[in-house]
PDB file of C-alpha atoms in Angstrom:
ATOM      1  CA  ASP M   1      26.170  11.284  20.795  1.00  0.00           C
ATOM      2  CA  HIS M   2      26.390  14.782  22.366  1.00  0.00           C
ATOM      3  CA  PHE M   3      23.026  14.747  24.111  1.00  0.00           C
ATOM      4  CA  PRO M   4      22.886  11.389  25.902  1.00  0.00           C
ATOM      5  CA  SER M   5      19.963  12.093  28.310  1.00  0.00           C
ATOM      6  CA  ASP M   6      18.264  14.950  26.565  1.00  0.00           C
ATOM      7  CA  PRO M   7      16.412  14.518  23.191  1.00  0.00           C
ATOM      8  CA  ARG M   8      16.328  18.190  22.292  1.00  0.00           C
ATOM      9  CA  GLY M   9      19.641  18.064  20.570  1.00  0.00           C
ATOM     10  CA  TYR M  10      18.540  15.210  18.409  1.00  0.00           C
ATOM     11  CA  LEU M  11      15.157  16.712  17.644  1.00  0.00           C
ATOM     12  CA  ASP M  12      16.834  20.022  16.681  1.00  0.00           C
ATOM     13  CA  ALA M  13      19.268  18.332  14.308  1.00  0.00           C
ATOM     14  CA  ALA M  14      16.403  16.035  12.841  1.00  0.00           C
ATOM     15  CA  LEU M  15      14.204  19.158  12.315  1.00  0.00           C
ATOM     16  CA  VAL M  16      17.075  20.679  10.238  1.00  0.00           C
ATOM     17  CA  GLU M  17      16.978  17.613   7.998  1.00  0.00           C
ATOM     18  CA  LEU M  18      13.209  17.718   7.633  1.00  0.00           C
ATOM     19  CA  ASN M  19      13.377  21.481   6.697  1.00  0.00           C
ATOM     20  CA  ARG M  20      15.892  20.505   4.028  1.00  0.00           C
ATOM     21  CA  GLU M  21      13.238  17.937   2.785  1.00  0.00           C
ATOM     22  CA  ASN M  22      15.714  15.111   3.856  1.00  0.00           C
ATOM     23  CA  PRO M  23      13.506  12.714   5.827  1.00  0.00           C
ATOM     24  CA  SER M  24      16.375   9.972   5.515  1.00  0.00           C
ATOM     25  CA  GLY M  25      18.574  12.426   7.384  1.00  0.00           C
ATOM     26  CA  ALA M  26      16.137  12.727  10.194  1.00  0.00           C
ATOM     27  CA  ILE M  27      15.706   9.060  10.295  1.00  0.00           C
ATOM     28  CA  ASP M  28      19.630   8.697  10.740  1.00  0.00           C
ATOM     29  CA  ILE M  29      19.449  10.846  13.711  1.00  0.00           C
ATOM     30  CA  LEU M  30      16.318   9.657  15.338  1.00  0.00           C
ATOM     31  CA  ASP M  31      16.191   5.950  14.611  1.00  0.00           C
ATOM     32  CA  PRO M  32      19.124   4.989  16.890  1.00  0.00           C
ATOM     33  CA  ILE M  33      17.506   6.817  19.866  1.00  0.00           C
ATOM     34  CA  SER M  34      13.727   5.944  19.433  1.00  0.00           C
ATOM     35  CA  GLU M  35      13.969   3.234  22.036  1.00  0.00           C
ATOM     36  CA  LYS M  36      15.843   5.253  24.459  1.00  0.00           C
ATOM     37  CA  PHE M  37      13.156   7.849  24.488  1.00  0.00           C
ATOM     38  CA  PRO M  38       9.999   5.703  24.105  1.00  0.00           C
ATOM     39  CA  LYS M  39       7.821   8.277  25.958  1.00  0.00           C
ATOM     40  CA  GLU M  40       9.124  11.231  24.213  1.00  0.00           C
ATOM     41  CA  PHE M  41       6.252  12.289  21.833  1.00  0.00           C
ATOM     42  CA  SER M  42       8.346  14.379  19.354  1.00  0.00           C
ATOM     43  CA  VAL M  43      11.043  11.633  18.791  1.00  0.00           C
ATOM     44  CA  GLN M  44       8.259   9.155  17.931  1.00  0.00           C
ATOM     45  CA  TYR M  45       6.182  11.455  15.835  1.00  0.00           C
ATOM     46  CA  LEU M  46       9.125  12.997  13.748  1.00  0.00           C
ATOM     47  CA  LEU M  47      10.581   9.623  13.210  1.00  0.00           C
ATOM     48  CA  GLY M  48       7.122   8.198  12.146  1.00  0.00           C
ATOM     49  CA  SER M  49       6.471  11.161   9.961  1.00  0.00           C
ATOM     50  CA  SER M  50       9.927  10.832   8.259  1.00  0.00           C
ATOM     51  CA  TYR M  51       9.192   7.198   7.479  1.00  0.00           C
ATOM     52  CA  GLN M  52       5.697   8.374   6.048  1.00  0.00           C
ATOM     53  CA  GLN M  53       7.434  10.777   3.819  1.00  0.00           C
ATOM     54  CA  LEU M  54       9.463   7.947   2.435  1.00  0.00           C
ATOM     55  CA  LYS M  55       6.513   5.792   2.009  1.00  0.00           C
ATOM     56  CA  GLU M  56       7.677   3.215   4.477  1.00  0.00           C
ATOM     57  CA  TYR M  57       4.218   2.956   5.843  1.00  0.00           C
ATOM     58  CA  ASP M  58       4.671  -0.086   8.034  1.00  0.00           C
ATOM     59  CA  LYS M  59       7.354   1.601  10.214  1.00  0.00           C
ATOM     60  CA  ALA M  60       5.439   4.877  10.140  1.00  0.00           C
ATOM     61  CA  THR M  61       2.286   3.366  11.544  1.00  0.00           C
ATOM     62  CA  LYS M  62       3.916   1.689  14.355  1.00  0.00           C
ATOM     63  CA  LEU M  63       5.830   4.859  15.463  1.00  0.00           C
ATOM     64  CA  LEU M  64       2.789   7.166  14.994  1.00  0.00           C
ATOM     65  CA  ARG M  65       0.473   4.900  16.981  1.00  0.00           C
ATOM     66  CA  ARG M  66       3.151   5.043  19.670  1.00  0.00           C
ATOM     67  CA  SER M  67       3.335   8.863  19.615  1.00  0.00           C
ATOM     68  CA  LEU M  68      -0.522   8.885  20.041  1.00  0.00           C
ATOM     69  CA  THR M  69      -0.332   6.844  23.168  1.00  0.00           C
ATOM     70  CA  ILE M  70       1.763   9.659  24.627  1.00  0.00           C
ATOM     71  CA  TYR M  71      -0.170  12.571  23.286  1.00  0.00           C
ATOM     72  CA  PRO M  72      -3.506  11.365  21.998  1.00  0.00           C
ATOM     73  CA  ASP M  73      -4.769  14.777  21.112  1.00  0.00           C
ATOM     74  CA  SER M  74      -2.028  15.582  18.563  1.00  0.00           C
ATOM     75  CA  ARG M  75      -3.828  16.382  15.225  1.00  0.00           C
ATOM     76  CA  GLY M  76      -0.573  16.244  13.272  1.00  0.00           C
ATOM     77  CA  ALA M  77       0.088  12.709  14.381  1.00  0.00           C
ATOM     78  CA  ARG M  78      -3.619  11.647  13.750  1.00  0.00           C
ATOM     79  CA  HIS M  79      -3.358  13.091  10.278  1.00  0.00           C
ATOM     80  CA  THR M  80      -0.007  11.561   9.436  1.00  0.00           C
ATOM     81  CA  LEU M  81      -1.179   8.212  10.844  1.00  0.00           C
ATOM     82  CA  ALA M  82      -4.370   8.331   8.872  1.00  0.00           C
ATOM     83  CA  ILE M  83      -2.408   8.821   5.604  1.00  0.00           C
ATOM     84  CA  ALA M  84       0.022   5.800   6.449  1.00  0.00           C
ATOM     85  CA  SER M  85      -2.795   3.569   7.650  1.00  0.00           C
ATOM     86  CA  ASP M  86      -4.809   4.236   4.634  1.00  0.00           C
ATOM     87  CA  ALA M  87      -1.759   3.503   2.350  1.00  0.00           C
ATOM     88  CA  MET M  88      -1.487   0.186   4.398  1.00  0.00           C
ATOM     89  CA  GLN M  89      -5.167  -0.526   3.705  1.00  0.00           C
ATOM     90  CA  TYR M  90      -5.858  -0.354   7.525  1.00  0.00           C
ATOM     91  CA  TRP M  91      -9.062   1.364   6.570  1.00  0.00           C
ATOM     92  CA  SER M  92     -10.956   0.843   9.742  1.00  0.00           C
ATOM     93  CA  GLU M  93      -8.041   2.695  11.428  1.00  0.00           C
ATOM     94  CA  SER M  94      -7.821   5.483   8.874  1.00  0.00           C
ATOM     95  CA  ASP M  95     -11.605   5.970   8.690  1.00  0.00           C
ATOM     96  CA  SER M  96     -11.849   6.318  12.372  1.00  0.00           C
ATOM     97  CA  LEU M  97      -8.933   8.824  12.621  1.00  0.00           C
ATOM     98  CA  TYR M  98     -10.569  10.937   9.988  1.00  0.00           C
ATOM     99  CA  GLU M  99     -14.085  10.769  11.584  1.00  0.00           C
ATOM    100  CA  GLY M 100     -12.477  11.995  14.786  1.00  0.00           C
ATOM    101  CA  LEU M 101     -10.553  14.667  13.082  1.00  0.00           C
ATOM    102  CA  ILE M 102     -13.728  16.004  11.353  1.00  0.00           C
ATOM    103  CA  ALA M 103     -15.929  15.468  14.414  1.00  0.00           C
ATOM    104  CA  SER M 104     -13.654  17.630  16.522  1.00  0.00           C
ATOM    105  CA  ASP M 105     -13.065  20.239  13.813  1.00  0.00           C
ATOM    106  CA  THR M 106     -15.742  20.193  11.110  1.00  0.00           C
ATOM    107  CA  ASN M 107     -13.615  22.693   8.979  1.00  0.00           C
ATOM    108  CA  ASP M 108     -10.474  20.514   8.947  1.00  0.00           C
ATOM    109  CA  VAL M 109     -10.115  20.900   5.218  1.00  0.00           C
ATOM    110  CA  GLN M 110      -7.201  18.345   4.896  1.00  0.00           C
ATOM    111  CA  ALA M 111      -9.173  15.588   6.805  1.00  0.00           C
ATOM    112  CA  LEU M 112     -12.182  16.429   4.568  1.00  0.00           C
ATOM    113  CA  ASN M 113     -10.213  15.968   1.257  1.00  0.00           C
ATOM    114  CA  ASN M 114      -8.031  13.127   2.328  1.00  0.00           C
ATOM    115  CA  TYR M 115     -10.993  10.995   3.788  1.00  0.00           C
ATOM    116  CA  SER M 116     -13.127  11.767   0.661  1.00  0.00           C
ATOM    117  CA  TYR M 117     -10.214  10.617  -1.657  1.00  0.00           C
ATOM    118  CA  SER M 118      -9.636   7.544   0.365  1.00  0.00           C
ATOM    119  CA  LEU M 119     -13.354   6.738   0.069  1.00  0.00           C
ATOM    120  CA  VAL M 120     -13.410   7.304  -3.678  1.00  0.00           C
ATOM    121  CA  GLU M 121     -10.288   5.385  -4.367  1.00  0.00           C
ATOM    122  CA  ARG M 122     -12.242   2.385  -2.635  1.00  0.00           C
ATOM    123  CA  ASN M 123     -15.314   3.132  -4.671  1.00  0.00           C
ATOM    124  CA  THR M 124     -17.374   3.355  -1.525  1.00  0.00           C
ATOM    125  CA  GLN M 125     -19.715   5.842   0.076  1.00  0.00           C
ATOM    126  CA  LEU M 126     -19.403   8.203  -2.905  1.00  0.00           C
ATOM    127  CA  ASN M 127     -22.306  10.451  -1.778  1.00  0.00           C
ATOM    128  CA  LYS M 128     -20.543  11.051   1.532  1.00  0.00           C
ATOM    129  CA  SER M 129     -17.279  11.500  -0.227  1.00  0.00           C
ATOM    130  CA  LEU M 130     -18.864  14.069  -2.541  1.00  0.00           C
ATOM    131  CA  GLU M 131     -20.232  16.114   0.421  1.00  0.00           C
ATOM    132  CA  MET M 132     -16.903  16.229   2.111  1.00  0.00           C
ATOM    133  CA  SER M 133     -15.181  17.108  -0.945  1.00  0.00           C
ATOM    134  CA  LYS M 134     -17.556  19.906  -1.794  1.00  0.00           C
ATOM    135  CA  LYS M 135     -16.983  21.303   1.694  1.00  0.00           C
ATOM    136  CA  ALA M 136     -13.229  21.332   0.991  1.00  0.00           C
ATOM    137  CA  ILE M 137     -13.665  23.218  -2.294  1.00  0.00           C
ATOM    138  CA  GLU M 138     -15.822  25.811  -0.724  1.00  0.00           C
ATOM    139  CA  MET M 139     -13.108  26.468   1.756  1.00  0.00           C
ATOM    140  CA  GLU M 140     -10.185  26.192  -0.730  1.00  0.00           C
ATOM    141  CA  PRO M 141     -11.611  26.556  -4.281  1.00  0.00           C
ATOM    142  CA  ASP M 142      -8.048  26.908  -5.908  1.00  0.00           C
ATOM    143  CA  ASN M 143      -6.568  23.912  -4.226  1.00  0.00           C
ATOM    144  CA  ALA M 144      -5.440  21.609  -7.193  1.00  0.00           C
ATOM    145  CA  ALA M 145      -5.452  18.478  -5.157  1.00  0.00           C
ATOM    146  CA  TYR M 146      -8.907  19.202  -3.746  1.00  0.00           C
ATOM    147  CA  LEU M 147     -10.206  19.913  -7.340  1.00  0.00           C
ATOM    148  CA  ASP M 148      -8.654  16.580  -8.546  1.00  0.00           C
ATOM    149  CA  THR M 149     -10.540  14.672  -5.684  1.00  0.00           C
ATOM    150  CA  ILE M 150     -13.930  16.148  -6.503  1.00  0.00           C
ATOM    151  CA  GLY M 151     -13.458  15.608 -10.307  1.00  0.00           C
ATOM    152  CA  TRP M 152     -12.485  11.990  -9.614  1.00  0.00           C
ATOM    153  CA  ILE M 153     -15.559  11.489  -7.390  1.00  0.00           C
ATOM    154  CA  TYR M 154     -17.781  12.982 -10.204  1.00  0.00           C
ATOM    155  CA  PHE M 155     -16.251  10.490 -12.620  1.00  0.00           C
ATOM    156  CA  LYS M 156     -17.051   7.632 -10.226  1.00  0.00           C
ATOM    157  CA  LEU M 157     -20.654   9.052 -10.053  1.00  0.00           C
ATOM    158  CA  ASN M 158     -20.762   8.924 -14.056  1.00  0.00           C
ATOM    159  CA  ASN M 159     -20.693  12.709 -14.339  1.00  0.00           C
ATOM    160  CA  ALA M 160     -17.992  12.957 -16.926  1.00  0.00           C
ATOM    161  CA  GLN M 161     -18.588  16.651 -17.754  1.00  0.00           C
ATOM    162  CA  LYS M 162     -18.165  17.811 -14.178  1.00  0.00           C
ATOM    163  CA  ALA M 163     -15.120  15.398 -13.801  1.00  0.00           C
ATOM    164  CA  LEU M 164     -13.407  16.982 -16.908  1.00  0.00           C
ATOM    165  CA  TYR M 165     -14.117  20.506 -15.693  1.00  0.00           C
ATOM    166  CA  TYR M 166     -12.627  19.872 -12.125  1.00  0.00           C
ATOM    167  CA  ILE M 167      -9.676  17.788 -13.370  1.00  0.00           C
ATOM    168  CA  ARG M 168      -8.698  20.150 -16.007  1.00  0.00           C
ATOM    169  CA  ARG M 169      -8.849  22.914 -13.577  1.00  0.00           C
ATOM    170  CA  SER M 170      -6.691  21.095 -11.331  1.00  0.00           C
ATOM    171  CA  ILE M 171      -4.084  20.760 -14.040  1.00  0.00           C
ATOM    172  CA  GLU M 172      -4.432  24.413 -14.966  1.00  0.00           C
ATOM    173  CA  LEU M 173      -3.497  25.516 -11.383  1.00  0.00           C
ATOM    174  CA  GLU M 174      -0.816  22.967 -10.576  1.00  0.00           C
ATOM    175  CA  GLY M 175       0.680  22.012 -13.908  1.00  0.00           C
ATOM    176  CA  GLU M 176       1.764  18.313 -14.615  1.00  0.00           C
ATOM    177  CA  ASN M 177       1.081  15.896 -12.050  1.00  0.00           C
ATOM    178  CA  ALA M 178       1.178  12.080 -13.017  1.00  0.00           C
ATOM    179  CA  VAL M 179      -1.943  10.932 -10.902  1.00  0.00           C
ATOM    180  CA  VAL M 180      -4.094  13.903 -12.055  1.00  0.00           C
ATOM    181  CA  LEU M 181      -3.146  13.509 -15.674  1.00  0.00           C
ATOM    182  CA  GLU M 182      -3.916   9.694 -15.438  1.00  0.00           C
ATOM    183  CA  HIS M 183      -7.380  10.812 -14.037  1.00  0.00           C
ATOM    184  CA  LEU M 184      -7.903  13.023 -16.953  1.00  0.00           C
ATOM    185  CA  GLY M 185      -6.845  10.240 -19.314  1.00  0.00           C
ATOM    186  CA  ASP M 186      -9.312   7.720 -17.680  1.00  0.00           C
ATOM    187  CA  VAL M 187     -12.173  10.290 -18.034  1.00  0.00           C
ATOM    188  CA  LEU M 188     -11.357  10.963 -21.726  1.00  0.00           C
ATOM    189  CA  ASN M 189     -11.067   7.351 -22.465  1.00  0.00           C
ATOM    190  CA  ALA M 190     -14.268   6.562 -20.771  1.00  0.00           C
ATOM    191  CA  THR M 191     -16.017   9.363 -22.909  1.00  0.00           C
ATOM    192  CA  ASP M 192     -14.492   7.770 -26.258  1.00  0.00           C
ATOM    193  CA  GLN M 193     -11.870  10.434 -26.701  1.00  0.00           C
ATOM    194  CA  MET M 194      -9.254   7.689 -27.126  1.00  0.00           C
ATOM    195  CA  ASP M 195      -6.637   9.674 -28.948  1.00  0.00           C
ATOM    196  CA  ASP M 196      -6.794  12.518 -26.410  1.00  0.00           C
ATOM    197  CA  ALA M 197      -6.572   9.953 -23.700  1.00  0.00           C
ATOM    198  CA  LYS M 198      -3.441   8.488 -25.096  1.00  0.00           C
ATOM    199  CA  THR M 199      -1.677  11.764 -25.487  1.00  0.00           C
ATOM    200  CA  ILE M 200      -2.500  12.480 -21.809  1.00  0.00           C
ATOM    201  CA  TYR M 201      -1.315   9.075 -20.586  1.00  0.00           C
ATOM    202  CA  LEU M 202       2.031   9.619 -22.418  1.00  0.00           C
ATOM    203  CA  ARG M 203       2.332  13.033 -20.563  1.00  0.00           C
ATOM    204  CA  ALA M 204       1.656  11.190 -17.249  1.00  0.00           C
ATOM    205  CA  LEU M 205       4.180   8.428 -18.170  1.00  0.00           C
ATOM    206  CA  ASP M 206       6.746  11.123 -18.794  1.00  0.00           C
ATOM    207  CA  LEU M 207       6.435  12.161 -15.206  1.00  0.00           C
ATOM    208  CA  ASP M 208       6.142   8.572 -13.874  1.00  0.00           C
ATOM    209  CA  LYS M 209       8.336   6.503 -16.143  1.00  0.00           C
ATOM    210  CA  ASN M 210       8.238   3.232 -14.441  1.00  0.00           C
ATOM    211  CA  ASN M 211       4.552   3.105 -13.992  1.00  0.00           C
ATOM    212  CA  ASP M 212       3.386  -0.126 -15.665  1.00  0.00           C
ATOM    213  CA  VAL M 213      -0.289   0.621 -15.474  1.00  0.00           C
ATOM    214  CA  LEU M 214       0.461   3.818 -17.275  1.00  0.00           C
ATOM    215  CA  LYS M 215       2.480   2.042 -19.904  1.00  0.00           C
ATOM    216  CA  GLN M 216      -0.446  -0.236 -20.513  1.00  0.00           C
ATOM    217  CA  LYS M 217      -2.944   2.695 -20.860  1.00  0.00           C
ATOM    218  CA  ALA M 218      -0.695   4.591 -23.044  1.00  0.00           C
ATOM    219  CA  GLY M 219      -0.130   1.501 -25.295  1.00  0.00           C
ATOM    220  CA  VAL M 220       3.533   1.380 -24.709  1.00  0.00           C
ATOM    221  CA  ILE M 221       3.363  -2.257 -23.490  1.00  0.00           C
ATOM    222  CA  PRO M 222       0.530  -4.708 -24.298  1.00  0.00           C
ATOM    223  CA  ASP M 223      -2.250  -5.358 -21.783  1.00  0.00           C
TER     224      ASP M 223
END
């Protein structure tokens, strides 16, 4: 407790932990002081971001909302809250945040991609999702995550050939990713390439060993 009235020491120490990719360490530093500095944007934002990285979305949303009452224009806080609220299925909140981010910067490529992925995961507004995804790909044609998004949208729009093209390109660029491999398996399965799909599901399961959905798809456990 070296900096009782000044948050900077705590913030510097927390940033060291975050730069080490240790959000738990940042939480250990910031959580005890978050109520002491309720109007300190950086304390609330970094603590909320740390919880978001650990997928503790309930805590993350509360802290990030608080940070935005202090500094409503923070794009970083709006982005991070959008991800956390989307994960909590607070879609009116996440949609509103993404709409605002894109309205104020039509080239916000991360917002374009994340919003389009959120929509396709809900199987809603697929044409809007596709338009945003196309724009993201125009700006970053070799971004593996964005290529997976557009491939997944094409799959939901029943264009399996385009889906395969983009999802395979994503895997080419990024290598093994359980979610992207599962997407590839789903497209192969839908196009009657069952054996290939099973091989891909097993590769995905190797990366995400406790995923029961993948176990079922790979035939490791019965439906």
